[in-house]
């Protein structure tokens, strides 16, 4: 949080799911959390905190109801703590819901929340309505293609493409051309059924991964990420709205800012590649954050990042293939913090499974994470250090950052974003407090 002081970014802080029970059962702990994570930064020139998100997708089906009974009182206690500190008019309490809070979502006119959480949702949404807070929901059309590739088409998902499968909602007569609008309006209908037809809905997360899935799902790549993100930003800021709520801009946030190269891959190996920037703050593709549809609009990379020397670790010419394969297994196995998802079949550094190239990518990743230690580029005599960048065919062999510069790099990136035209969209960071 200290890196955000004076940045002028509008920030959301999040209460981790692991703390929800404490926040619900003990108002003092909720007050202590707010005092420490919100109040102490609420000074002139401090951090511009606009939201506290209580939990991250706490009603997911696979959580088996773990947070069903504690979320509503946790939301209430966090709100009461903000009010006690005099911050409730500026800082709003919300929850980052996943779209699977829906029991029925198609057609939108028949939508409703799941029965197992309906009473809790009514209680939470009532507080949102009373305090002027928005309903926040994460929508991921990418997952529709990933999970049901034979059901959804590219036209259903990409807003800039014609869709021959437009459908008319029999309950309203409204015509839908894409999954995003349909899902958004299903949320509006579900809120109306609870008695809150006018509640503001914002998109807590939406985005597209750029790598890591390969032949298992050919949609996780830079080209599709650029196309989807540009189209969704343009749609949300256009003022066209959705069929059920036309003529209005849609507030929301692109997920995410940076790749997370140590994130769990249990949901899918694409999970580490949602960022519009790589983990080192370099830019992946052109993106127009103004929503004007400028295909040449460029993001600005993080400035003044202290990288290590321009040298890389690759497989030594003539190295024994058996030894190279064993070293590759060593680097990509276990918990060595090396992200090997780019060398999965069909991913950006797969190289048609040519052992020398695939292993070189993995060796270099390990070498850079070891601060370019000479001993970390040996692998039993199978590797060597080179001064020529081995990146090729869209596969980037990265150079490690000096760890002492990482905080500075983050601050520079935040400052870069504050000078980027965002139209009416807000730049948001999710800060986790464990």
Short mmCIF file of C-alpha atoms in Angstrom, two decimals, residues 83-422:
data_model
loop_
_atom_site.label_atom_id
_atom_site.label_comp_id
_atom_site.label_asym_id
_atom_site.label_seq_id
_atom_site.Cartn_x
_atom_site.Cartn_y
_atom_site.Cartn_z
CA UNK A 83 -18.95 4.49 9.43
CA UNK A 84 -17.32 4.71 12.86
CA UNK A 85 -14.21 6.14 11.17
CA UNK A 86 -16.29 8.63 9.16
CA UNK A 87 -15.28 7.01 5.87
CA UNK A 88 -18.59 5.46 4.80
CA UNK A 89 -19.51 8.26 2.40
CA UNK A 90 -16.29 7.92 0.41
CA UNK A 91 -15.44 4.23 0.80
CA UNK A 92 -18.15 1.81 -0.25
CA UNK A 93 -18.44 -1.82 0.82
CA UNK A 94 -19.05 -4.40 -1.88
CA UNK A 95 -18.38 -8.08 -2.59
CA UNK A 96 -16.57 -9.55 -5.60
CA UNK A 97 -19.15 -12.14 -6.64
CA UNK A 98 -18.58 -14.79 -9.27
CA UNK A 99 -21.27 -15.20 -11.91
CA UNK A 100 -22.04 -18.64 -10.51
CA UNK A 101 -24.18 -16.95 -7.85
CA UNK A 102 -26.82 -17.43 -10.53
CA UNK A 103 -29.16 -20.37 -10.24
CA UNK A 104 -30.79 -19.63 -13.60
CA UNK A 105 -29.27 -17.23 -16.13
CA UNK A 106 -30.86 -18.16 -19.46
CA UNK A 107 -32.88 -16.61 -20.83
CA UNK A 108 -32.08 -13.40 -18.93
CA UNK A 109 -35.75 -12.73 -18.21
CA UNK A 110 -35.93 -15.96 -16.18
CA UNK A 111 -32.75 -15.34 -14.20
CA UNK A 112 -32.51 -15.71 -10.44
CA UNK A 113 -29.88 -16.24 -7.77
CA UNK A 114 -29.22 -19.72 -6.40
CA UNK A 115 -31.71 -20.84 -3.78
CA UNK A 116 -29.02 -21.80 -1.27
CA UNK A 117 -27.80 -18.18 -1.07
CA UNK A 118 -31.00 -16.25 -1.91
CA UNK A 119 -31.71 -15.07 1.65
CA UNK A 120 -28.10 -14.03 2.23
CA UNK A 121 -28.01 -12.22 -1.11
CA UNK A 122 -31.14 -10.27 -0.19
CA UNK A 123 -29.55 -9.16 3.07
CA UNK A 124 -26.28 -8.13 1.42
CA UNK A 125 -27.89 -6.40 -1.56
CA UNK A 126 -30.20 -4.51 0.80
CA UNK A 127 -27.15 -3.01 2.50
CA UNK A 128 -25.68 -2.09 -0.89
CA UNK A 129 -28.91 -0.30 -1.76
CA UNK A 130 -29.05 1.57 1.55
CA UNK A 131 -25.43 2.74 1.34
CA UNK A 132 -25.17 3.51 -2.37
CA UNK A 133 -22.72 0.68 -3.03
CA UNK A 134 -22.65 -1.22 -6.32
CA UNK A 135 -23.19 -4.92 -6.97
CA UNK A 136 -19.89 -6.27 -8.30
CA UNK A 137 -19.73 -9.41 -10.42
CA UNK A 138 -16.87 -11.12 -12.25
CA UNK A 139 -17.76 -12.18 -15.80
CA UNK A 140 -15.40 -14.33 -17.87
CA UNK A 141 -16.62 -15.13 -21.41
CA UNK A 142 -13.25 -16.84 -21.96
CA UNK A 143 -14.34 -19.57 -19.58
CA UNK A 144 -17.41 -20.24 -21.70
CA UNK A 145 -15.11 -21.21 -24.57
CA UNK A 146 -12.69 -23.05 -22.29
CA UNK A 147 -15.32 -25.10 -20.51
CA UNK A 148 -17.84 -25.56 -23.35
CA UNK A 149 -15.98 -25.14 -26.66
CA UNK A 150 -18.68 -26.94 -28.63
CA UNK A 151 -21.51 -24.86 -27.23
CA UNK A 152 -20.26 -21.30 -27.73
CA UNK A 153 -18.93 -19.72 -30.92
CA UNK A 154 -16.44 -16.92 -31.44
CA UNK A 155 -19.32 -14.66 -32.40
CA UNK A 156 -20.99 -15.37 -29.06
CA UNK A 157 -17.89 -14.25 -27.17
CA UNK A 158 -16.10 -11.53 -29.15
CA UNK A 159 -18.11 -8.33 -29.24
CA UNK A 160 -16.40 -7.04 -32.39
CA UNK A 161 -17.45 -10.04 -34.48
CA UNK A 162 -20.74 -10.63 -36.26
CA UNK A 163 -22.90 -13.28 -34.65
CA UNK A 164 -25.30 -15.30 -36.75
CA UNK A 165 -26.83 -16.80 -33.64
CA UNK A 166 -28.51 -13.74 -32.17
CA UNK A 167 -31.37 -14.78 -29.93
CA UNK A 168 -34.54 -13.13 -28.77
CA UNK A 169 -35.49 -13.45 -25.10
CA UNK A 170 -39.06 -14.82 -25.18
CA UNK A 171 -39.89 -13.07 -21.92
CA UNK A 172 -38.93 -9.55 -22.98
CA UNK A 173 -38.55 -9.63 -26.75
CA UNK A 174 -35.04 -8.20 -26.34
CA UNK A 175 -32.39 -9.35 -28.83
CA UNK A 176 -28.98 -10.51 -27.55
CA UNK A 177 -25.85 -10.72 -29.67
CA UNK A 178 -23.22 -11.83 -27.16
CA UNK A 179 -22.64 -13.67 -23.89
CA UNK A 180 -21.53 -10.58 -21.97
CA UNK A 181 -24.78 -8.66 -22.48
CA UNK A 182 -26.82 -11.75 -21.69
CA UNK A 183 -24.96 -12.42 -18.44
CA UNK A 184 -25.08 -8.76 -17.39
CA UNK A 185 -28.84 -8.60 -17.92
CA UNK A 186 -29.38 -11.88 -16.11
CA UNK A 187 -27.78 -10.25 -13.06
CA UNK A 188 -30.12 -7.25 -13.42
CA UNK A 189 -33.14 -9.56 -13.55
CA UNK A 190 -32.00 -11.51 -10.48
CA UNK A 191 -31.56 -8.25 -8.56
CA UNK A 192 -35.03 -7.15 -9.64
CA UNK A 193 -36.49 -10.38 -8.26
CA UNK A 194 -34.99 -9.44 -4.89
CA UNK A 195 -36.64 -6.02 -5.14
CA UNK A 196 -33.66 -3.95 -6.33
CA UNK A 197 -34.22 -3.20 -10.02
CA UNK A 198 -32.18 0.02 -10.04
CA UNK A 199 -29.05 -1.12 -8.20
CA UNK A 200 -25.82 -0.22 -9.99
CA UNK A 201 -23.94 -3.23 -11.38
CA UNK A 202 -20.21 -3.04 -12.04
CA UNK A 203 -17.96 -5.66 -13.56
CA UNK A 204 -15.45 -6.59 -10.89
CA UNK A 205 -13.25 -8.56 -13.27
CA UNK A 206 -13.28 -9.29 -16.97
CA UNK A 207 -10.38 -10.13 -19.24
CA UNK A 208 -8.61 -12.69 -21.39
CA UNK A 209 -5.44 -14.76 -20.83
CA UNK A 210 -2.61 -14.45 -23.33
CA UNK A 211 -0.80 -17.76 -22.95
CA UNK A 212 -0.45 -21.04 -21.13
CA UNK A 213 -3.19 -23.26 -22.50
CA UNK A 214 -1.91 -24.20 -25.91
CA UNK A 215 -3.47 -27.08 -27.76
CA UNK A 216 -5.80 -27.82 -24.84
CA UNK A 217 -7.52 -24.54 -25.59
CA UNK A 218 -6.21 -22.49 -28.54
CA UNK A 219 -7.91 -19.29 -27.41
CA UNK A 220 -5.38 -18.26 -24.72
CA UNK A 221 -3.03 -16.12 -26.79
CA UNK A 222 -1.99 -12.51 -27.31
CA UNK A 223 -4.08 -11.93 -30.41
CA UNK A 224 -7.36 -12.98 -28.81
CA UNK A 225 -6.53 -11.19 -25.55
CA UNK A 226 -5.91 -7.96 -27.44
CA UNK A 227 -9.08 -8.35 -29.52
CA UNK A 228 -11.34 -9.20 -26.59
CA UNK A 229 -10.03 -6.57 -24.19
CA UNK A 230 -10.16 -3.78 -26.78
CA UNK A 231 -13.70 -4.75 -27.76
CA UNK A 232 -15.04 -5.05 -24.20
CA UNK A 233 -13.51 -1.70 -23.16
CA UNK A 234 -15.03 -0.04 -26.20
CA UNK A 235 -18.42 -1.63 -25.48
CA UNK A 236 -18.46 -0.72 -21.80
CA UNK A 237 -17.50 2.91 -22.40
CA UNK A 238 -19.59 3.44 -25.52
CA UNK A 239 -22.76 4.32 -23.65
CA UNK A 240 -24.76 1.76 -25.65
CA UNK A 241 -25.40 -0.26 -22.50
CA UNK A 242 -27.16 -3.61 -22.73
CA UNK A 243 -30.61 -4.57 -24.04
CA UNK A 244 -32.16 -4.41 -20.55
CA UNK A 245 -30.33 -1.25 -19.49
CA UNK A 246 -29.59 0.67 -22.74
CA UNK A 247 -27.93 4.03 -23.12
CA UNK A 248 -25.58 3.75 -20.14
CA UNK A 249 -21.89 3.19 -19.65
CA UNK A 250 -20.95 0.05 -17.77
CA UNK A 251 -18.39 0.44 -15.00
CA UNK A 252 -15.83 -2.29 -14.70
CA UNK A 253 -12.25 -3.38 -14.42
CA UNK A 254 -9.97 -5.33 -16.74
CA UNK A 255 -8.31 -8.30 -15.11
CA UNK A 256 -5.51 -8.07 -14.66
CA UNK A 257 -2.73 -5.56 -14.49
CA UNK A 258 0.26 -7.93 -14.31
CA UNK A 259 0.85 -11.61 -15.04
CA UNK A 260 1.16 -13.70 -11.87
CA UNK A 261 3.89 -16.20 -12.59
CA UNK A 262 3.49 -18.04 -9.27
CA UNK A 263 -0.30 -18.29 -9.27
CA UNK A 264 -1.95 -21.68 -8.88
CA UNK A 265 -2.75 -23.39 -12.17
CA UNK A 266 -5.45 -25.64 -10.75
CA UNK A 267 -8.28 -23.81 -12.58
CA UNK A 268 -6.19 -23.98 -15.79
CA UNK A 269 -2.63 -23.38 -16.92
CA UNK A 270 -3.72 -20.05 -18.41
CA UNK A 271 -4.22 -18.63 -14.89
CA UNK A 272 -0.78 -17.02 -14.79
CA UNK A 273 -1.31 -15.01 -17.97
CA UNK A 274 -4.29 -12.64 -17.48
CA UNK A 275 -2.17 -9.48 -17.23
CA UNK A 276 -2.09 -6.74 -19.82
CA UNK A 277 1.52 -6.34 -18.70
CA UNK A 278 4.03 -9.12 -18.15
CA UNK A 279 5.21 -9.69 -14.60
CA UNK A 280 8.16 -7.35 -15.20
CA UNK A 281 5.97 -4.45 -16.36
CA UNK A 282 6.66 -4.84 -20.08
CA UNK A 283 3.75 -4.49 -22.50
CA UNK A 284 2.19 -7.48 -24.24
CA UNK A 285 0.03 -5.83 -26.90
CA UNK A 286 -1.60 -2.57 -27.96
CA UNK A 287 -4.65 -1.68 -25.87
CA UNK A 288 -6.84 1.43 -26.05
CA UNK A 289 -8.04 2.23 -22.54
CA UNK A 290 -10.07 5.20 -23.78
CA UNK A 291 -12.60 2.97 -25.51
CA UNK A 292 -12.23 4.83 -28.81
CA UNK A 293 -11.15 1.72 -30.68
CA UNK A 294 -7.70 2.96 -31.72
CA UNK A 295 -5.88 -0.20 -32.84
CA UNK A 296 -2.54 1.58 -32.57
CA UNK A 297 -2.99 2.84 -29.01
CA UNK A 298 -0.05 1.73 -26.92
CA UNK A 299 0.36 1.16 -23.22
CA UNK A 300 3.50 2.54 -21.59
CA UNK A 301 5.79 0.02 -19.89
CA UNK A 302 6.99 0.49 -16.34
CA UNK A 303 9.81 3.00 -16.23
CA UNK A 304 13.20 2.79 -14.52
CA UNK A 305 13.03 -0.95 -13.89
CA UNK A 306 16.46 -2.29 -12.95
CA UNK A 307 16.94 -5.47 -14.93
CA UNK A 308 19.93 -7.75 -14.65
CA UNK A 309 22.51 -7.87 -17.43
CA UNK A 310 21.47 -8.72 -20.97
CA UNK A 311 22.46 -12.34 -20.80
CA UNK A 312 20.50 -15.55 -21.01
CA UNK A 313 20.94 -19.23 -20.20
CA UNK A 314 20.39 -21.74 -23.04
CA UNK A 315 21.14 -25.36 -23.84
CA UNK A 316 24.78 -25.87 -24.80
CA UNK A 317 25.31 -26.99 -28.37
CA UNK A 318 26.01 -30.73 -28.47
CA UNK A 319 24.64 -31.34 -24.97
CA UNK A 320 23.48 -34.88 -24.20
CA UNK A 321 19.70 -35.00 -24.87
CA UNK A 322 19.12 -37.38 -21.96
CA UNK A 323 20.80 -34.98 -19.55
CA UNK A 324 18.92 -32.03 -21.01
CA UNK A 325 15.59 -33.83 -20.61
CA UNK A 326 16.43 -34.72 -17.01
CA UNK A 327 17.36 -31.11 -16.24
CA UNK A 328 14.14 -29.91 -17.86
CA UNK A 329 12.14 -32.23 -15.62
CA UNK A 330 14.06 -30.92 -12.62
CA UNK A 331 13.43 -27.25 -13.46
CA UNK A 332 9.72 -27.66 -14.21
CA UNK A 333 8.96 -30.13 -11.44
CA UNK A 334 8.34 -29.44 -7.79
CA UNK A 335 8.26 -25.96 -6.27
CA UNK A 336 11.07 -24.05 -7.97
CA UNK A 337 8.94 -21.00 -8.83
CA UNK A 338 9.64 -21.50 -12.54
CA UNK A 339 6.64 -20.91 -14.75
CA UNK A 340 6.77 -23.62 -17.42
CA UNK A 341 3.25 -23.07 -18.76
CA UNK A 342 4.58 -21.25 -21.89
CA UNK A 343 6.24 -24.50 -23.05
CA UNK A 344 3.08 -26.59 -22.86
CA UNK A 345 1.92 -28.01 -26.22
CA UNK A 346 0.66 -25.20 -28.41
CA UNK A 347 1.71 -22.40 -26.05
CA UNK A 348 3.97 -19.51 -27.03
CA UNK A 349 7.27 -21.29 -26.35
CA UNK A 350 6.39 -24.85 -27.33
CA UNK A 351 8.56 -24.75 -30.47
CA UNK A 352 6.94 -27.95 -31.77
CA UNK A 353 8.43 -29.69 -28.74
CA UNK A 354 12.00 -29.26 -29.94
CA UNK A 355 13.91 -30.25 -26.82
CA UNK A 356 16.76 -27.75 -27.19
CA UNK A 357 14.42 -24.76 -27.53
CA UNK A 358 11.92 -25.84 -24.89
CA UNK A 359 14.65 -26.61 -22.38
CA UNK A 360 16.43 -23.33 -23.15
CA UNK A 361 13.31 -21.40 -22.18
CA UNK A 362 13.02 -23.32 -18.90
CA UNK A 363 16.74 -23.07 -18.15
CA UNK A 364 16.71 -19.33 -18.71
CA UNK A 365 13.67 -18.84 -16.50
CA UNK A 366 15.43 -20.69 -13.69
CA UNK A 367 18.67 -18.75 -14.27
CA UNK A 368 16.93 -15.37 -14.13
CA UNK A 369 15.01 -16.29 -10.97
CA UNK A 370 18.34 -17.25 -9.40
CA UNK A 371 19.54 -13.67 -9.98
CA UNK A 372 21.72 -14.78 -12.90
CA UNK A 373 23.96 -16.80 -10.64
CA UNK A 374 26.58 -18.47 -12.85
CA UNK A 375 26.15 -21.75 -11.00
CA UNK A 376 22.44 -21.79 -11.89
CA UNK A 377 23.25 -22.07 -15.60
CA UNK A 378 25.12 -25.34 -15.67
CA UNK A 379 22.73 -28.30 -15.39
CA UNK A 380 25.51 -30.85 -15.40
CA UNK A 381 27.36 -29.12 -18.20
CA UNK A 382 24.26 -28.97 -20.43
CA UNK A 383 23.83 -25.16 -20.45
CA UNK A 384 25.75 -22.01 -21.21
CA UNK A 385 25.33 -18.24 -20.78
CA UNK A 386 24.93 -16.18 -23.96
CA UNK A 387 24.75 -12.47 -24.72
CA UNK A 388 22.40 -12.73 -27.70
CA UNK A 389 18.66 -12.67 -26.99
CA UNK A 390 17.25 -16.12 -27.88
CA UNK A 391 13.65 -14.84 -28.03
CA UNK A 392 11.90 -15.80 -31.27
CA UNK A 393 8.53 -16.53 -32.87
CA UNK A 394 6.60 -14.69 -30.16
CA UNK A 395 8.37 -16.47 -27.30
CA UNK A 396 9.98 -13.98 -24.91
CA UNK A 397 13.06 -15.11 -22.96
CA UNK A 398 12.81 -12.68 -20.08
CA UNK A 399 15.58 -11.00 -18.11
CA UNK A 400 15.21 -11.00 -14.34
CA UNK A 401 14.57 -7.89 -12.28
CA UNK A 402 16.84 -6.81 -9.51
CA UNK A 403 14.75 -7.68 -6.45
CA UNK A 404 15.66 -4.41 -4.76
CA UNK A 405 14.03 -2.54 -7.65
CA UNK A 406 10.72 -4.41 -7.63
CA UNK A 407 8.92 -2.00 -5.30
CA UNK A 408 10.22 0.91 -7.34
CA UNK A 409 9.07 -0.77 -10.55
CA UNK A 410 5.59 -1.26 -9.14
CA UNK A 411 5.38 2.39 -8.13
CA UNK A 412 6.53 3.46 -11.59
CA UNK A 413 3.87 1.31 -13.21
CA UNK A 414 1.13 2.77 -11.02
CA UNK A 415 2.36 6.26 -11.88
CA UNK A 416 2.37 5.35 -15.57
CA UNK A 417 -1.27 4.31 -15.34
CA UNK A 418 -2.32 7.52 -13.63
CA UNK A 419 -1.13 9.40 -16.70
CA UNK A 420 -2.93 7.06 -19.12
CA UNK A 421 -6.28 8.25 -20.46
CA UNK A 422 -8.95 5.99 -18.98
#
